[in-house]
C-alpha cells in the first residue's frame, strides 16, 4: 500500500494531464495555469497580467478576487487573489495568492489502515516588482509554491520570472517577453527529480480604435520542448461591456487545449469577468472574478 501511494504521489507531483503520457513531466504544473478570467476567455493570453505589462499600460491600481472550477482528469476548485499598484508611474508592485483544492480521497497508513479522507491542496504566493525605463518596463516576480498530496507527501519550491514589456504605436501595440517558471528541480518521494515549468514567453496585443483587441502568446517549455500557443480577441463596448473569444493549443505540453469564451462588465472602476471553456481537454471549466481598478 505504501509503495502504491508513493507512485501515485509521484504521478500527481509531476501533473496528471488530460492528454495522457505525451505531456511533458514537470513539477508544480499548477504554477503555469492562467488565473485571470479575462486571460482565460482570450485563450490563456495572460501576459497583460505581468507586473511589467501593467506598469507600462498606465494602470495605477488593480485588485481582483476570483473563483474557478477546473473540469479535468483531476478536478479542482481554485480561489485566487491578485493586486497591483503603481508608485509615481516608475515603480510597480504586485502580489498574488491562489489556493487550489482537489477531490478528497481515503488515505491509508503504511499498514493499510484507513487514516480518513485527505484533500490535495496547491498553494501559490507571489510578489513582483517592476521599473519603468520609458517605453520599456522590466519586471521580476518571485513565487513560493506548495503541493500537498498526502499527509506524508508535501512539497515546496521557489520559482521566478523575468519579463520586459513595452507600449508602441501610440500605445496601440503591447509587447512582452522573457522567462517564466525559473527554479530548481523538485524531488518526489521515490527520489526522482522533476523540473519546474520553465518557459520562454513572447506575447503581442494590438488594440484597434473601434473596440477590437487581438492578443497572441507563445510559451516554449524547456522540459520536453513543448510549445503552447494562445490566440484571443476582445470586443469592448464603450469600456463598459466586453465579449471575448479564444483558443489555447497545449500541444505536447502539460497544459490543456481548449476553446474559450468570456463576458465582462465594468462600471465606475468595478468589474465582473467570467470565462467558460468548451471542447478540448477541459470542457465545462469556468472562472469568475470581481475586480476594481483605474
mmCIF file of C-alpha atoms in Angstrom:
data_model
loop_
_atom_site.group_PDB
_atom_site.id
_atom_site.type_symbol
_atom_site.label_atom_id
_atom_site.label_comp_id
_atom_site.label_asym_id
_atom_site.label_seq_id
_atom_site.Cartn_x
_atom_site.Cartn_y
_atom_site.Cartn_z
ATOM 1 C CA UNK A 1 0.000 0.000 0.000
ATOM 2 C CA UNK A 2 2.812 2.392 0.872
ATOM 3 C CA UNK A 3 4.585 1.759 -2.437
ATOM 4 C CA UNK A 4 1.349 2.340 -4.325
ATOM 5 C CA UNK A 5 0.838 5.655 -2.527
ATOM 6 C CA UNK A 6 4.388 6.762 -3.388
ATOM 7 C CA UNK A 7 3.846 6.005 -7.076
ATOM 8 C CA UNK A 8 0.504 7.833 -7.094
ATOM 9 C CA UNK A 9 2.015 10.870 -5.346
ATOM 10 C CA UNK A 10 4.920 10.962 -7.793
ATOM 11 C CA UNK A 11 2.459 10.949 -10.693
ATOM 12 C CA UNK A 12 0.421 13.744 -9.142
ATOM 13 C CA UNK A 13 3.543 15.766 -8.328
ATOM 14 C CA UNK A 14 4.525 15.977 -11.991
ATOM 15 C CA UNK A 15 0.974 16.718 -13.116
ATOM 16 C CA UNK A 16 -1.756 14.432 -14.418
ATOM 17 C CA UNK A 17 -2.619 15.766 -17.857
ATOM 18 C CA UNK A 18 -5.908 15.092 -19.591
ATOM 19 C CA UNK A 19 -3.799 14.317 -22.666
ATOM 20 C CA UNK A 20 -2.024 11.373 -21.084
ATOM 21 C CA UNK A 21 1.618 10.337 -21.275
ATOM 22 C CA UNK A 22 2.531 12.564 -24.225
ATOM 23 C CA UNK A 23 2.602 15.584 -21.915
ATOM 24 C CA UNK A 24 5.963 16.688 -20.552
ATOM 25 C CA UNK A 25 6.611 15.732 -16.913
ATOM 26 C CA UNK A 26 7.070 18.818 -14.760
ATOM 27 C CA UNK A 27 6.693 19.538 -11.063
ATOM 28 C CA UNK A 28 4.229 22.114 -9.719
ATOM 29 C CA UNK A 29 2.340 22.265 -13.040
ATOM 30 C CA UNK A 30 -0.383 24.386 -11.407
ATOM 31 C CA UNK A 31 2.030 27.337 -11.235
ATOM 32 C CA UNK A 32 1.691 27.851 -15.022
ATOM 33 C CA UNK A 33 -2.121 27.782 -15.133
ATOM 34 C CA UNK A 34 -3.893 31.047 -16.004
ATOM 35 C CA UNK A 35 -5.640 32.677 -13.034
ATOM 36 C CA UNK A 36 -7.436 35.577 -14.702
ATOM 37 C CA UNK A 37 -10.952 35.196 -16.186
ATOM 38 C CA UNK A 38 -10.056 37.801 -18.818
ATOM 39 C CA UNK A 39 -6.950 35.821 -19.812
ATOM 40 C CA UNK A 40 -8.829 32.526 -19.825
ATOM 41 C CA UNK A 41 -11.581 33.988 -22.003
ATOM 42 C CA UNK A 42 -8.921 35.093 -24.513
ATOM 43 C CA UNK A 43 -7.235 31.720 -24.955
ATOM 44 C CA UNK A 44 -4.887 31.973 -21.975
ATOM 45 C CA UNK A 45 -3.104 35.114 -23.208
ATOM 46 C CA UNK A 46 -2.171 36.342 -19.731
ATOM 47 C CA UNK A 47 0.980 38.415 -20.389
ATOM 48 C CA UNK A 48 -1.014 41.605 -19.686
ATOM 49 C CA UNK A 49 -1.282 40.427 -16.062
ATOM 50 C CA UNK A 50 2.510 40.647 -15.569
ATOM 51 C CA UNK A 51 3.717 43.440 -13.292
ATOM 52 C CA UNK A 52 5.828 44.968 -16.111
ATOM 53 C CA UNK A 53 2.893 44.971 -18.553
ATOM 54 C CA UNK A 54 0.565 46.604 -16.073
ATOM 55 C CA UNK A 55 3.132 49.298 -15.327
ATOM 56 C CA UNK A 56 3.625 50.365 -18.978
ATOM 57 C CA UNK A 57 -0.144 50.211 -19.546
ATOM 58 C CA UNK A 58 -0.581 53.177 -17.204
ATOM 59 C CA UNK A 59 -2.619 51.289 -14.600
ATOM 60 C CA UNK A 60 -2.434 52.802 -11.130
ATOM 61 C CA UNK A 61 -4.304 50.168 -9.138
ATOM 62 C CA UNK A 62 -5.869 46.774 -9.764
ATOM 63 C CA UNK A 63 -7.283 44.221 -7.336
ATOM 64 C CA UNK A 64 -9.220 41.032 -8.128
ATOM 65 C CA UNK A 65 -10.718 38.090 -6.270
ATOM 66 C CA UNK A 66 -11.665 35.070 -8.350
ATOM 67 C CA UNK A 67 -13.037 31.540 -8.254
ATOM 68 C CA UNK A 68 -12.507 28.724 -10.745
ATOM 69 C CA UNK A 69 -13.789 25.191 -11.166
ATOM 70 C CA UNK A 70 -11.488 23.072 -13.328
ATOM 71 C CA UNK A 71 -13.118 20.083 -15.042
ATOM 72 C CA UNK A 72 -10.048 17.985 -15.851
ATOM 73 C CA UNK A 73 -8.846 14.425 -15.212
ATOM 74 C CA UNK A 74 -8.009 15.743 -11.721
ATOM 75 C CA UNK A 75 -10.797 18.284 -10.989
ATOM 76 C CA UNK A 76 -10.125 21.163 -8.610
ATOM 77 C CA UNK A 77 -11.676 24.341 -7.241
ATOM 78 C CA UNK A 78 -9.459 27.419 -7.027
ATOM 79 C CA UNK A 79 -9.535 30.694 -5.099
ATOM 80 C CA UNK A 80 -7.355 33.485 -6.487
ATOM 81 C CA UNK A 81 -6.396 36.962 -5.255
ATOM 82 C CA UNK A 82 -4.411 39.477 -7.325
ATOM 83 C CA UNK A 83 -3.150 43.001 -6.521
ATOM 84 C CA UNK A 84 -1.142 45.646 -8.399
ATOM 85 C CA UNK A 85 -0.174 49.218 -7.572
ATOM 86 C CA UNK A 86 1.948 51.782 -9.428
ATOM 87 C CA UNK A 87 4.079 54.248 -7.492
ATOM 88 C CA UNK A 88 4.762 57.530 -9.266
ATOM 89 C CA UNK A 89 4.473 55.891 -12.678
ATOM 90 C CA UNK A 90 8.006 54.494 -12.388
ATOM 91 C CA UNK A 91 7.642 51.552 -9.988
ATOM 92 C CA UNK A 92 5.049 48.803 -9.963
ATOM 93 C CA UNK A 93 4.426 46.233 -7.258
ATOM 94 C CA UNK A 94 2.239 43.147 -7.401
ATOM 95 C CA UNK A 95 1.125 40.424 -5.026
ATOM 96 C CA UNK A 96 -0.982 37.340 -5.612
ATOM 97 C CA UNK A 97 -2.245 34.288 -3.812
ATOM 98 C CA UNK A 98 -4.007 31.183 -5.058
ATOM 99 C CA UNK A 99 -5.285 28.109 -3.265
ATOM 100 C CA UNK A 100 -6.408 25.026 -5.186
ATOM 101 C CA UNK A 101 -8.281 22.062 -3.712
ATOM 102 C CA UNK A 102 -8.629 18.698 -5.434
ATOM 103 C CA UNK A 103 -11.092 15.910 -4.804
ATOM 104 C CA UNK A 104 -10.857 14.281 -1.360
ATOM 105 C CA UNK A 105 -9.785 10.625 -1.204
ATOM 106 C CA UNK A 106 -9.344 7.989 1.510
ATOM 107 C CA UNK A 107 -5.785 7.924 2.855
ATOM 108 C CA UNK A 108 -4.093 4.847 4.332
ATOM 109 C CA UNK A 109 -1.197 4.266 6.712
ATOM 110 C CA UNK A 110 1.800 2.058 5.825
ATOM 111 C CA UNK A 111 -0.078 -0.824 7.477
ATOM 112 C CA UNK A 112 -3.060 -0.374 5.189
ATOM 113 C CA UNK A 113 -5.254 1.146 7.904
ATOM 114 C CA UNK A 114 -7.578 3.936 6.851
ATOM 115 C CA UNK A 115 -6.391 7.353 8.055
ATOM 116 C CA UNK A 116 -9.534 9.131 6.918
ATOM 117 C CA UNK A 117 -10.054 11.453 3.997
ATOM 118 C CA UNK A 118 -7.337 13.736 2.648
ATOM 119 C CA UNK A 119 -7.857 16.707 0.330
ATOM 120 C CA UNK A 120 -4.949 17.507 -2.032
ATOM 121 C CA UNK A 121 -4.028 21.192 -1.982
ATOM 122 C CA UNK A 122 -1.851 23.519 -4.046
ATOM 123 C CA UNK A 123 -0.700 26.943 -2.875
ATOM 124 C CA UNK A 124 0.911 29.780 -4.789
ATOM 125 C CA UNK A 125 2.135 33.044 -3.226
ATOM 126 C CA UNK A 126 3.953 35.688 -5.255
ATOM 127 C CA UNK A 127 5.484 39.152 -5.099
ATOM 128 C CA UNK A 128 6.563 41.199 -8.098
ATOM 129 C CA UNK A 129 8.467 44.427 -8.732
ATOM 130 C CA UNK A 130 8.834 46.378 -11.994
ATOM 131 C CA UNK A 131 10.669 49.550 -13.016
ATOM 132 C CA UNK A 132 9.697 51.757 -15.943
ATOM 133 C CA UNK A 133 12.640 52.748 -18.146
ATOM 134 C CA UNK A 134 10.490 54.784 -20.535
ATOM 135 C CA UNK A 135 8.764 52.804 -23.275
ATOM 136 C CA UNK A 136 10.051 49.567 -21.695
ATOM 137 C CA UNK A 137 9.482 48.196 -18.186
ATOM 138 C CA UNK A 138 11.453 45.352 -16.591
ATOM 139 C CA UNK A 139 9.716 43.172 -14.011
ATOM 140 C CA UNK A 140 10.862 40.402 -11.665
ATOM 141 C CA UNK A 141 8.408 38.180 -9.812
ATOM 142 C CA UNK A 142 9.143 35.554 -7.173
ATOM 143 C CA UNK A 143 6.792 32.728 -6.175
ATOM 144 C CA UNK A 144 6.546 30.238 -3.358
ATOM 145 C CA UNK A 145 4.839 27.021 -4.466
ATOM 146 C CA UNK A 146 3.450 24.309 -2.220
ATOM 147 C CA UNK A 147 1.742 20.999 -3.058
ATOM 148 C CA UNK A 148 0.174 18.612 -0.507
ATOM 149 C CA UNK A 149 -0.800 15.229 -1.938
ATOM 150 C CA UNK A 150 -0.986 13.214 1.308
ATOM 151 C CA UNK A 151 -0.064 13.601 4.979
ATOM 152 C CA UNK A 152 3.467 12.373 4.246
ATOM 153 C CA UNK A 153 3.744 13.748 0.713
ATOM 154 C CA UNK A 154 4.138 17.528 0.858
ATOM 155 C CA UNK A 155 6.435 19.562 -1.373
ATOM 156 C CA UNK A 156 7.631 23.146 -1.633
ATOM 157 C CA UNK A 157 9.605 25.124 -4.211
ATOM 158 C CA UNK A 158 10.546 28.645 -5.251
ATOM 159 C CA UNK A 159 10.307 29.982 -8.796
ATOM 160 C CA UNK A 160 10.810 33.318 -10.540
ATOM 161 C CA UNK A 161 10.062 35.113 -13.783
ATOM 162 C CA UNK A 162 11.814 37.971 -15.566
ATOM 163 C CA UNK A 163 9.787 39.841 -18.183
ATOM 164 C CA UNK A 164 10.103 43.015 -20.226
ATOM 165 C CA UNK A 165 7.068 44.889 -21.558
ATOM 166 C CA UNK A 166 6.662 47.817 -23.939
ATOM 167 C CA UNK A 167 3.962 50.031 -25.480
ATOM 168 C CA UNK A 168 4.383 51.088 -29.123
ATOM 169 C CA UNK A 169 2.433 52.741 -31.960
ATOM 170 C CA UNK A 170 0.718 55.332 -29.741
ATOM 171 C CA UNK A 171 0.002 52.628 -27.138
ATOM 172 C CA UNK A 172 -1.969 50.521 -29.625
ATOM 173 C CA UNK A 173 0.611 47.701 -29.582
ATOM 174 C CA UNK A 174 1.751 45.951 -26.390
ATOM 175 C CA UNK A 175 4.681 43.529 -26.369
ATOM 176 C CA UNK A 176 6.013 41.315 -23.578
ATOM 177 C CA UNK A 177 8.709 38.676 -23.429
ATOM 178 C CA UNK A 178 11.041 36.859 -21.068
ATOM 179 C CA UNK A 179 11.435 33.714 -18.993
ATOM 180 C CA UNK A 180 8.862 32.264 -16.588
ATOM 181 C CA UNK A 181 8.997 29.412 -14.067
ATOM 182 C CA UNK A 182 12.718 29.665 -13.270
ATOM 183 C CA UNK A 183 13.755 27.370 -10.419
ATOM 184 C CA UNK A 184 15.384 24.135 -9.323
ATOM 185 C CA UNK A 185 14.093 20.587 -9.565
ATOM 186 C CA UNK A 186 11.646 19.046 -7.081
ATOM 187 C CA UNK A 187 12.187 15.541 -5.721
ATOM 188 C CA UNK A 188 9.336 13.083 -5.332
ATOM 189 C CA UNK A 189 9.107 10.504 -2.553
ATOM 190 C CA UNK A 190 10.676 7.950 -4.886
ATOM 191 C CA UNK A 191 13.761 10.146 -5.216
ATOM 192 C CA UNK A 192 13.154 11.175 -8.825
ATOM 193 C CA UNK A 193 13.684 14.883 -9.570
ATOM 194 C CA UNK A 194 11.369 16.840 -11.873
ATOM 195 C CA UNK A 195 11.884 20.339 -13.301
ATOM 196 C CA UNK A 196 9.605 23.302 -12.769
ATOM 197 C CA UNK A 197 7.675 24.501 -15.851
ATOM 198 C CA UNK A 198 10.354 26.918 -17.096
ATOM 199 C CA UNK A 199 9.430 28.593 -20.382
ATOM 200 C CA UNK A 200 10.346 31.302 -22.843
ATOM 201 C CA UNK A 201 7.337 33.568 -23.323
ATOM 202 C CA UNK A 202 6.512 36.115 -26.027
ATOM 203 C CA UNK A 203 3.223 37.964 -26.470
ATOM 204 C CA UNK A 204 1.636 40.734 -28.514
ATOM 205 C CA UNK A 205 -1.602 42.649 -28.064
ATOM 206 C CA UNK A 206 -2.981 45.074 -30.656
ATOM 207 C CA UNK A 207 -5.923 47.369 -29.985
ATOM 208 C CA UNK A 208 -7.986 48.934 -32.775
ATOM 209 C CA UNK A 209 -9.855 52.235 -32.462
ATOM 210 C CA UNK A 210 -13.341 50.722 -32.695
ATOM 211 C CA UNK A 211 -13.168 48.466 -29.647
ATOM 212 C CA UNK A 212 -11.467 45.366 -31.030
ATOM 213 C CA UNK A 213 -8.445 43.922 -29.262
ATOM 214 C CA UNK A 214 -6.365 40.969 -30.533
ATOM 215 C CA UNK A 215 -3.816 39.028 -28.470
ATOM 216 C CA UNK A 216 -1.357 36.218 -29.181
ATOM 217 C CA UNK A 217 1.064 34.410 -26.870
ATOM 218 C CA UNK A 218 3.671 31.653 -27.235
ATOM 219 C CA UNK A 219 5.177 29.683 -24.339
ATOM 220 C CA UNK A 220 8.081 27.345 -25.124
ATOM 221 C CA UNK A 221 8.684 24.927 -22.227
ATOM 222 C CA UNK A 222 12.236 23.637 -21.859
ATOM 223 C CA UNK A 223 11.074 20.353 -20.340
ATOM 224 C CA UNK A 224 10.122 18.217 -23.321
ATOM 225 C CA UNK A 225 10.439 21.117 -25.741
ATOM 226 C CA UNK A 226 6.685 21.671 -25.775
ATOM 227 C CA UNK A 227 5.071 24.741 -27.325
ATOM 228 C CA UNK A 228 1.808 26.273 -26.108
ATOM 229 C CA UNK A 229 0.072 28.880 -28.259
ATOM 230 C CA UNK A 230 -2.822 31.127 -27.314
ATOM 231 C CA UNK A 231 -4.948 33.401 -29.506
ATOM 232 C CA UNK A 232 -7.662 35.721 -28.267
ATOM 233 C CA UNK A 233 -9.956 38.565 -29.258
ATOM 234 C CA UNK A 234 -11.992 41.052 -27.235
ATOM 235 C CA UNK A 235 -14.719 43.472 -28.245
ATOM 236 C CA UNK A 236 -15.300 46.401 -25.907
ATOM 237 C CA UNK A 237 -18.468 48.492 -25.972
ATOM 238 C CA UNK A 238 -17.524 51.920 -24.567
ATOM 239 C CA UNK A 239 -15.290 50.174 -21.992
ATOM 240 C CA UNK A 240 -18.453 49.092 -20.180
ATOM 241 C CA UNK A 241 -19.296 45.690 -21.676
ATOM 242 C CA UNK A 242 -16.837 43.123 -23.040
ATOM 243 C CA UNK A 243 -17.114 39.954 -25.123
ATOM 244 C CA UNK A 244 -14.143 37.582 -25.538
ATOM 245 C CA UNK A 245 -13.180 34.526 -27.588
ATOM 246 C CA UNK A 246 -10.006 32.481 -27.652
ATOM 247 C CA UNK A 247 -8.204 29.242 -28.341
ATOM 248 C CA UNK A 248 -5.288 27.659 -26.488
ATOM 249 C CA UNK A 249 -3.210 24.897 -28.072
ATOM 250 C CA UNK A 250 -1.423 22.780 -25.461
ATOM 251 C CA UNK A 251 0.400 20.511 -27.909
ATOM 252 C CA UNK A 252 2.811 18.165 -26.119
ATOM 253 C CA UNK A 253 2.979 20.326 -23.006
ATOM 254 C CA UNK A 254 1.198 19.549 -19.732
ATOM 255 C CA UNK A 255 -1.267 22.380 -20.392
ATOM 256 C CA UNK A 256 -4.656 21.552 -21.944
ATOM 257 C CA UNK A 257 -6.047 22.625 -25.292
ATOM 258 C CA UNK A 258 -9.394 24.406 -25.245
ATOM 259 C CA UNK A 259 -11.753 26.886 -26.880
ATOM 260 C CA UNK A 260 -12.807 29.720 -24.593
ATOM 261 C CA UNK A 261 -15.449 32.430 -24.377
ATOM 262 C CA UNK A 262 -15.909 35.186 -21.846
ATOM 263 C CA UNK A 263 -18.010 38.172 -20.841
ATOM 264 C CA UNK A 264 -17.257 41.192 -18.719
ATOM 265 C CA UNK A 265 -18.772 44.426 -17.404
ATOM 266 C CA UNK A 266 -17.186 47.454 -15.761
ATOM 267 C CA UNK A 267 -18.808 50.473 -14.107
ATOM 268 C CA UNK A 268 -17.039 53.145 -12.015
ATOM 269 C CA UNK A 269 -13.891 51.025 -11.861
ATOM 270 C CA UNK A 270 -15.694 47.920 -10.597
ATOM 271 C CA UNK A 271 -15.584 44.959 -12.944
ATOM 272 C CA UNK A 272 -17.031 41.473 -13.179
ATOM 273 C CA UNK A 273 -15.458 38.998 -15.609
ATOM 274 C CA UNK A 274 -16.324 35.388 -16.403
ATOM 275 C CA UNK A 275 -14.963 32.733 -18.757
ATOM 276 C CA UNK A 276 -16.030 29.261 -19.878
ATOM 277 C CA UNK A 277 -14.058 26.547 -21.687
ATOM 278 C CA UNK A 278 -15.547 24.342 -24.396
ATOM 279 C CA UNK A 279 -14.295 21.196 -26.120
ATOM 280 C CA UNK A 280 -10.632 20.309 -25.909
ATOM 281 C CA UNK A 281 -9.283 18.679 -22.733
ATOM 282 C CA UNK A 282 -11.167 20.631 -20.024
ATOM 283 C CA UNK A 283 -14.772 21.193 -21.194
ATOM 284 C CA UNK A 284 -17.069 22.793 -18.626
ATOM 285 C CA UNK A 285 -14.310 24.625 -16.762
ATOM 286 C CA UNK A 286 -15.382 28.105 -15.682
ATOM 287 C CA UNK A 287 -13.807 31.075 -13.895
ATOM 288 C CA UNK A 288 -15.296 34.256 -12.464
ATOM 289 C CA UNK A 289 -13.638 37.298 -10.917
ATOM 290 C CA UNK A 290 -14.656 40.548 -9.226
ATOM 291 C CA UNK A 291 -12.170 43.376 -9.604
ATOM 292 C CA UNK A 292 -11.528 47.068 -9.086
ATOM 293 C CA UNK A 293 -9.028 49.223 -10.933
ATOM 294 C CA UNK A 294 -8.194 52.520 -12.543
#
